[in-house]
XYZ file of C-alpha atoms in Angstrom:
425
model
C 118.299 -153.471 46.102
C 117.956 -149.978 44.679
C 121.094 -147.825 45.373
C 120.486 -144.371 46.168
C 120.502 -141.873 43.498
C 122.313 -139.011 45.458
C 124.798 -141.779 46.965
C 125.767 -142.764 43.505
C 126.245 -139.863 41.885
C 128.759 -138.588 45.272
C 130.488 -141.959 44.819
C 131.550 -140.697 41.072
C 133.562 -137.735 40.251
C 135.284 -137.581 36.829
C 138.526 -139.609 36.089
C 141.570 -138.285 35.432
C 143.771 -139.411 32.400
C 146.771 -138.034 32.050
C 147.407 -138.581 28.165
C 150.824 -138.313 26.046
C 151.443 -138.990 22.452
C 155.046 -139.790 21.161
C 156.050 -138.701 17.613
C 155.221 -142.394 16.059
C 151.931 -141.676 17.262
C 151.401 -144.149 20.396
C 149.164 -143.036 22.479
C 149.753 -143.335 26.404
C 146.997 -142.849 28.920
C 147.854 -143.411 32.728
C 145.206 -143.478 35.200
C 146.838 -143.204 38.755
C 145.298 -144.686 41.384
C 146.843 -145.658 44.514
C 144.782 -147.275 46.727
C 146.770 -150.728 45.840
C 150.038 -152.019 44.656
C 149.009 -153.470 41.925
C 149.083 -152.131 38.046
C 147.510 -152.932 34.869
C 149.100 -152.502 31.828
C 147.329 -153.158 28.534
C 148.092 -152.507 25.205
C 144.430 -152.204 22.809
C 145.524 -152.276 19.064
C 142.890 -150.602 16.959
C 142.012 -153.984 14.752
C 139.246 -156.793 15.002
C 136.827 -158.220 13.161
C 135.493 -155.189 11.424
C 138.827 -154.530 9.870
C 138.529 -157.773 7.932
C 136.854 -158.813 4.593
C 135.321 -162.356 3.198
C 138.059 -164.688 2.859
C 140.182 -163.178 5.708
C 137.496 -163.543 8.528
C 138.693 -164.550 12.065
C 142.632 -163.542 10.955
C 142.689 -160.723 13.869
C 141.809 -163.166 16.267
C 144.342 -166.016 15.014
C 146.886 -163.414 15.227
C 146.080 -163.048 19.180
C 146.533 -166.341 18.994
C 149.813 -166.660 17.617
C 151.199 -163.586 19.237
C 152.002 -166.071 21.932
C 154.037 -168.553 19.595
C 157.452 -166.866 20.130
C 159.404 -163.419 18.883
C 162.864 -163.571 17.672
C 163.814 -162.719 21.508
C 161.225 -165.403 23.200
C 160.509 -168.715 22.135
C 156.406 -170.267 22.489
C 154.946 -169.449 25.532
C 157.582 -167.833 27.139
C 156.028 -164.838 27.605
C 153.352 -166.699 29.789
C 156.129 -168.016 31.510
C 157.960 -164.874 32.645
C 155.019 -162.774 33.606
C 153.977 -166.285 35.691
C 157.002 -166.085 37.581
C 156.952 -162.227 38.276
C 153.375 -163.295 40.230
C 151.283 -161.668 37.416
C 148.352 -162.213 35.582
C 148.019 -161.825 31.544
C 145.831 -162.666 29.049
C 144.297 -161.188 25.641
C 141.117 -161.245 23.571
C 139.779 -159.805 20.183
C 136.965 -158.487 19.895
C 135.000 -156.399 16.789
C 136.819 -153.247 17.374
C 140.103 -154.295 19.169
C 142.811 -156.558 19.705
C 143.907 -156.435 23.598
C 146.650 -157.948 25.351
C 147.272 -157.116 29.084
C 148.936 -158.236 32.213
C 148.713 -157.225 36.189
C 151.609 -157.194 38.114
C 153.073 -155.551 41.243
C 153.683 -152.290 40.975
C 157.449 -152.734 40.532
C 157.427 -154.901 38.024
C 154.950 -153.450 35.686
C 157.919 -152.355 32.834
C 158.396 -156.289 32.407
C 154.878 -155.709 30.401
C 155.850 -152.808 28.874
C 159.147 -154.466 27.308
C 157.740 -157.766 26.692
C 155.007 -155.930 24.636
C 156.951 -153.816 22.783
C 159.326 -157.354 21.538
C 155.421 -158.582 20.757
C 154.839 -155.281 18.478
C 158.284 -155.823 16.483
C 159.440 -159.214 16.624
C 156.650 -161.478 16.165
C 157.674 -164.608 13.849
C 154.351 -166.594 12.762
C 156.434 -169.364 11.856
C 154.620 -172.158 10.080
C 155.572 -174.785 12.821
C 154.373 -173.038 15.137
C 150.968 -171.508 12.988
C 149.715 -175.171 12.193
C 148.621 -176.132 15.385
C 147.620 -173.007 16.785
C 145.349 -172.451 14.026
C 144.270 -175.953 14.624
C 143.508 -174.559 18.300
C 141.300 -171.637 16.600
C 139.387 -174.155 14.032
C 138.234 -176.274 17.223
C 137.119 -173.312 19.285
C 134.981 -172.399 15.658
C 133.972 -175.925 15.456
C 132.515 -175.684 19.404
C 130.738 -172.698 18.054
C 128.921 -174.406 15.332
C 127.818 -177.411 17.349
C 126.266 -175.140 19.890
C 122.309 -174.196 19.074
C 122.643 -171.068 20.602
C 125.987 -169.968 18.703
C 124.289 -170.255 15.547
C 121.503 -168.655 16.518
C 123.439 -165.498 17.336
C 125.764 -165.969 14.162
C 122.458 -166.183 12.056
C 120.718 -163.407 13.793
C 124.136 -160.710 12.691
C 124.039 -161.991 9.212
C 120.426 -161.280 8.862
C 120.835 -157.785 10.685
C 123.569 -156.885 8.530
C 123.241 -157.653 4.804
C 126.367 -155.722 4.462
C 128.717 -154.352 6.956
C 131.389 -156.314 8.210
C 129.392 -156.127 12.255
C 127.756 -159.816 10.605
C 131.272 -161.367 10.456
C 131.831 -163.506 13.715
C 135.143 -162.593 15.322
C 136.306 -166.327 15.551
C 136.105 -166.345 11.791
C 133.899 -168.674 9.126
C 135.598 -172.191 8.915
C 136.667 -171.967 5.302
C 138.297 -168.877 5.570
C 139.851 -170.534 8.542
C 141.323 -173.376 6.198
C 142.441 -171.023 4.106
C 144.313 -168.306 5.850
C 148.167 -169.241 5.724
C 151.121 -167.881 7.992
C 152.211 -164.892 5.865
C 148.900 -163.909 5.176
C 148.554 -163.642 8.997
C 151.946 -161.973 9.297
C 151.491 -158.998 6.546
C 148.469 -158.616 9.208
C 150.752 -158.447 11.981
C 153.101 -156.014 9.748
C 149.858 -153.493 8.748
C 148.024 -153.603 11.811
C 150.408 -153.545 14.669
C 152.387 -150.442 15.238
C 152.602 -147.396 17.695
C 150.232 -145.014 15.087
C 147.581 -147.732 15.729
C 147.757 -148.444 19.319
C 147.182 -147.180 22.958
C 148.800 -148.051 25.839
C 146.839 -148.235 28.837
C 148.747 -148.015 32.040
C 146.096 -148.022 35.498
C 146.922 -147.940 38.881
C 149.879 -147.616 41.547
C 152.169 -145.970 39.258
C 153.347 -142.367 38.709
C 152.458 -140.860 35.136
C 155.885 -139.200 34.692
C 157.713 -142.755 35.268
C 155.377 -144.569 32.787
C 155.574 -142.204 29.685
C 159.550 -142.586 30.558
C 159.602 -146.270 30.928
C 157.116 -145.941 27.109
C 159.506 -143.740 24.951
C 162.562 -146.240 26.273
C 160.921 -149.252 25.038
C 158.713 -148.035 22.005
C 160.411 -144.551 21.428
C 162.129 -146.065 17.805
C 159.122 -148.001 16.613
C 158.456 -146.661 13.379
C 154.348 -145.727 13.104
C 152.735 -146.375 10.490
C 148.609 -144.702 10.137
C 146.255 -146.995 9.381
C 143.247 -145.662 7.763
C 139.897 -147.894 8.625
C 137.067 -147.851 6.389
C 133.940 -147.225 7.364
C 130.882 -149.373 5.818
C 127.226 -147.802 6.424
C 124.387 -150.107 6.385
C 121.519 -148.532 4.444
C 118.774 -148.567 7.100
C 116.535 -151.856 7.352
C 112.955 -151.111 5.658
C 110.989 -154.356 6.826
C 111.125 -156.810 8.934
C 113.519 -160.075 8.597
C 112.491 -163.192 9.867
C 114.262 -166.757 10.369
C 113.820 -170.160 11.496
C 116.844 -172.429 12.930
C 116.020 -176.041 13.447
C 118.606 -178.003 15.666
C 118.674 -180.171 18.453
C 117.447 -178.544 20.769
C 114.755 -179.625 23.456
C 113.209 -176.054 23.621
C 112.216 -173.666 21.418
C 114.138 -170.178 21.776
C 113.188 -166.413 20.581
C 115.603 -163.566 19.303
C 114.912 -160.807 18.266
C 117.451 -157.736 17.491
C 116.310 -154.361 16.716
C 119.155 -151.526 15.148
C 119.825 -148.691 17.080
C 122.917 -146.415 17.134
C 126.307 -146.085 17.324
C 128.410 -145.143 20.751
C 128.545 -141.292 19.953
C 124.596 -140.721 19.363
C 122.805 -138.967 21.662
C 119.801 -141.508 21.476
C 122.353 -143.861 24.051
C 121.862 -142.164 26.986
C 117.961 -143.187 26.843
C 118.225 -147.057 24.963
C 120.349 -147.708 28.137
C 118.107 -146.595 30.661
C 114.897 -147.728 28.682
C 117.022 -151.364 28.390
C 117.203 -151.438 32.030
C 113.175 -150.504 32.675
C 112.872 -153.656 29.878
C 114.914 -156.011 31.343
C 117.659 -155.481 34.392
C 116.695 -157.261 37.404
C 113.890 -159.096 38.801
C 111.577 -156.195 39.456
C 112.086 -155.171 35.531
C 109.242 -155.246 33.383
C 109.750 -158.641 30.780
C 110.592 -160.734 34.418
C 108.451 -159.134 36.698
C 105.017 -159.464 34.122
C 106.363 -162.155 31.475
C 108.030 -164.598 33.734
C 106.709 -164.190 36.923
C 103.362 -162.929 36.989
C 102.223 -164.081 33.409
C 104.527 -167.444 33.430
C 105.034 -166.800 29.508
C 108.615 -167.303 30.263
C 111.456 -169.183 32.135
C 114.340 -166.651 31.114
C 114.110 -163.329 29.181
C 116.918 -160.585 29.007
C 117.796 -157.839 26.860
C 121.097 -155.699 25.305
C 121.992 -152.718 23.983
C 125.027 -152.554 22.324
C 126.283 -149.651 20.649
C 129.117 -150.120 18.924
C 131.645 -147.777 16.710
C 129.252 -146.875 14.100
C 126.044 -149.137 14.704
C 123.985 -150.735 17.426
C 121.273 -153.332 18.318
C 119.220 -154.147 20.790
C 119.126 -158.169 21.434
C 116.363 -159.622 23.297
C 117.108 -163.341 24.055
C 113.778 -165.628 25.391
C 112.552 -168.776 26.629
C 109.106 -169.428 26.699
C 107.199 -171.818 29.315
C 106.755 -175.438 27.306
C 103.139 -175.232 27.525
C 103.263 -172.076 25.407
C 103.663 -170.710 21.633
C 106.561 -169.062 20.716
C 104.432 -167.204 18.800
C 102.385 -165.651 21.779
C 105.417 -165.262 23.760
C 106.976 -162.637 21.023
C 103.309 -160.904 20.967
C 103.869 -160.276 24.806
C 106.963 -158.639 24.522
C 105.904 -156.519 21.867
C 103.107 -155.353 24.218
C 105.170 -154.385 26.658
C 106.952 -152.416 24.401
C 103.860 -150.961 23.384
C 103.635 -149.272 26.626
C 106.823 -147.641 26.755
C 106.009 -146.290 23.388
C 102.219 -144.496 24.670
C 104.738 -143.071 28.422
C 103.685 -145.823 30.515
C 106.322 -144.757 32.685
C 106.336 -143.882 36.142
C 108.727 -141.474 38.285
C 109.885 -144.853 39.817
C 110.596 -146.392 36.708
C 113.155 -144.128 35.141
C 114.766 -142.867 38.445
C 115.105 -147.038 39.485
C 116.399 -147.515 36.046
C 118.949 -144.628 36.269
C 120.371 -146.019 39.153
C 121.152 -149.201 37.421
C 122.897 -147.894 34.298
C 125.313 -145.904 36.827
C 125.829 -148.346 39.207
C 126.592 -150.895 36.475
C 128.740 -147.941 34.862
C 131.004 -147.338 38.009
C 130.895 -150.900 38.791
C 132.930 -151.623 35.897
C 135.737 -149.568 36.904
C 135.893 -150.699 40.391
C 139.856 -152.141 39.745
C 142.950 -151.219 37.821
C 142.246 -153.898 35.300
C 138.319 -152.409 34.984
C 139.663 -149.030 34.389
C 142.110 -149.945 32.238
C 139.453 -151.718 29.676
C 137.136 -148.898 30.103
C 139.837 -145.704 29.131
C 140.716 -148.203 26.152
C 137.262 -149.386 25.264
C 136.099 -145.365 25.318
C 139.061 -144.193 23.492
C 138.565 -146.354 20.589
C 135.249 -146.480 20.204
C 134.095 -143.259 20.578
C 137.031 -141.309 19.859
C 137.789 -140.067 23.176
C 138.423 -141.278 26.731
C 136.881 -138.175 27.718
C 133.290 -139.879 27.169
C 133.586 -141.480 29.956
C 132.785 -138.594 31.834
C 130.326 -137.220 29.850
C 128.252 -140.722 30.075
C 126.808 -140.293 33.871
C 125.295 -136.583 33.288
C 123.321 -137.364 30.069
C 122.175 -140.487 32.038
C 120.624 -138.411 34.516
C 119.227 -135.834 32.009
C 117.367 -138.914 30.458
C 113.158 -137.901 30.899
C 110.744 -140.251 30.648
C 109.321 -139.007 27.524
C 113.360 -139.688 25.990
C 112.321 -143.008 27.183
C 109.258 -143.087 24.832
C 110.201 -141.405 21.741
C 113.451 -143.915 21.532
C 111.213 -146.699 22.139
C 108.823 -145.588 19.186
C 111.587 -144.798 16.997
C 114.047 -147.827 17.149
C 111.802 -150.728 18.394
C 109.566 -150.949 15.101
C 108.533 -153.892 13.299
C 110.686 -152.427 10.267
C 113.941 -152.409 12.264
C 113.527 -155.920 13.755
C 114.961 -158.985 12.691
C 113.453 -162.241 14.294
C 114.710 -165.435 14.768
C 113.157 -168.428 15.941
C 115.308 -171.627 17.259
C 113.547 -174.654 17.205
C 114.062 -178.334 17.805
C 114.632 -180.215 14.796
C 111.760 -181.125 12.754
């Protein structure tokens, strides 16, 4: 169903953050929003995979991990335990840019996050009883990863697109490094990466914003901050394409293939989104309206764009009918790309497309929690929470020739890498 343009746009007026920094340099951001009882707290540290190096790989995420082993104030799992009983939800996950732990509670009960999070920042102990087994925990979820086809086809398909910045590193970490990584190295982590200078505090919904930067100073008020400075790697542009073949067992082939593109702050986002959505977004898009359904080249096709801090890619995952060569499938999809590149766009086309990269914009903020990720998610990767409402304008000032000139400039065959999955020979 296409949503209406002019109903979309009425349904979203800009956010309001109210934002407060204490002296350590925690940042608070409160998004009030009544319409429930219900709030989200989350605290985002500014660490993930990017932060680490070969021989440290996957140590942010086995630090989530252990973050749930006990403080000196809460033994293992307690902290599950407690916001359990208050009738909340919690959980965390790492990602390449962040480290986020959260919880959703009543809206009276909300500071139990708040304290509980703040014993988490200081009092973490990483003992080694406790850090055997739970790094056992991570080396099975990395062992999963390898026996799955499709894992290693999107681990191989990084490390080809980036011969050098740390966006090739997979979050869960390479298995040696794994092996290697001991308890203190995962504490000095803990003790460089997770203070007030280099985390936000997220607080959305039934709340009032006076209260929560109150209820913050109380609890993280004498944390001592510490800046972290992050450095930045720049991959020298590609030059030619990469290709690869992957042979497992698998019963079908599989083609990948991920162009660069550009980082969260570029102006070329606005139209990769919207040209992603003509591409692939739906069943009236382009690859499964002509490629699957009307050419039968393919039983699944889809598409991403992913800009990230300071890089991007477009990822186009596909399946091609058994009766057909993986070879001619990829020469279809370049053919439809083709005809973005000469304007074959119509007024239905872009204004269809816009609709979808709002609606799927808004959509994501339609709960405390949603919101919550979003301020924290815009805030750290492009500097400013304030994005957020710059994002649905540009969409709309996106013109079908932006369409075509981002199409001809990113989607070349010297910015692709390709990789081909294949049962084993």
């Amino acid at each position: 169903m296409i949503i209406n343009l002019t109903l979309l746009i009425l349904s979203f007026s800009p956010i309001q953050v109210y934002e407060h920094q204490l002296d350590n340099g925690l940042k608070i951001l409160v998004y009030e929003d009544h319409f429930a009882p219900v709030v989200a707290t989350q605290i985002h540290y500014k660490v993930g995979s990017y932060n680490e190096f070969l021989g440290c790989t996957g140590i942010s995420h086995l630090l989530e991990h252990m973050a749930f082993r006990g403080t000196k104030n809460y033994g293992p799992k307690e902290y599950d335990r407690i916001i359990d009983e208050a009738g909340g939800e919690e959980n965390a996950f790492t990602s390449t840019h962040q480290t986020v732990y959260w919880a959703n509670l009543y809206k009276d009960r909300y500071e139990l996050e708040l304290m509980l999070e703040a014993d988490r920042m200081q009092n973490l102990l990483i003992a080694e009883k406790e850090f055997i087994p739970e790094k056992g925990v991570v080396m099975e979820e990395r062992r999963l990863g390898e026996n799955d086809p499709y894992g290693n086809l999107f681990e191989m398909m990084d490390q080809m697109t980036y011969l050098y910045a740390p966006y090739r590193n997979p979050t869960i970490g390479y298995m040696v490094d794994l092996q290697n990584i001991g308890h203190k190295d995962v504490y000095n982590w803990y003790r460089k990466y997770y203070n007030p200078s280099n985390a936000i505090i997220v607080v959305s919904g039934d709340v009032n914003r006076e209260e929560v930067v109150k209820l913050v100073k109380k609890y993280y008020g004498r944390i001592k901050g510490i800046p972290v400075k992050e450095i930045e790697y720049h991959e020298s542009p590609q030059n030619g394409e990469r290709r690869f073949k992957l042979y497992r067992d698998v019963n079908f082939p599989v083609l990948a293939i991920n162009y660069r593109t550009v980082s969260i702050t570029h102006s070329d986002v606005y139209a990769l989104d919207v040209m992603s959505k003509i591409l692939s977004y739906g069943k009236s898009s382009r690859f499964e309206r002509i490629l699957v359904r009307e050419k039968g080249l393919a039983t699944n096709i889809n598409l991403y764009h992913s800009p990230a801090k300071y890089d991007g890619t477009l990822f186009i995952f596909a399946i091609p009918q058994a009766s057909l060569n993986i070879e001619e499938l990829e020469k279809e999809i370049y053919s439809e790309i083709d005809r973005l590149k000469k304007g074959d766009i119509s007024d239905a086309d872009i204004e269809k497309a816009k609709n979808q990269t709002l609606a799927q914009f808004i959509f994501r903020q339609d709960s405390p929690t949603g919101m919550g990720f979003t301020i924290g998610y815009w805030e750290i990767m492009s500097g400013s929470w304030q994005n957020i409402n710059i994002y649905p304008q540009k969409i709309l000032e996106v013109t079908k020739n932006d369409v075509a000139r981002v199409a001809d400039r990113y989607l070349t065959e010297d910015n692709r890498t390709v990789g081909y999955l294949l049962p084993r020979r």
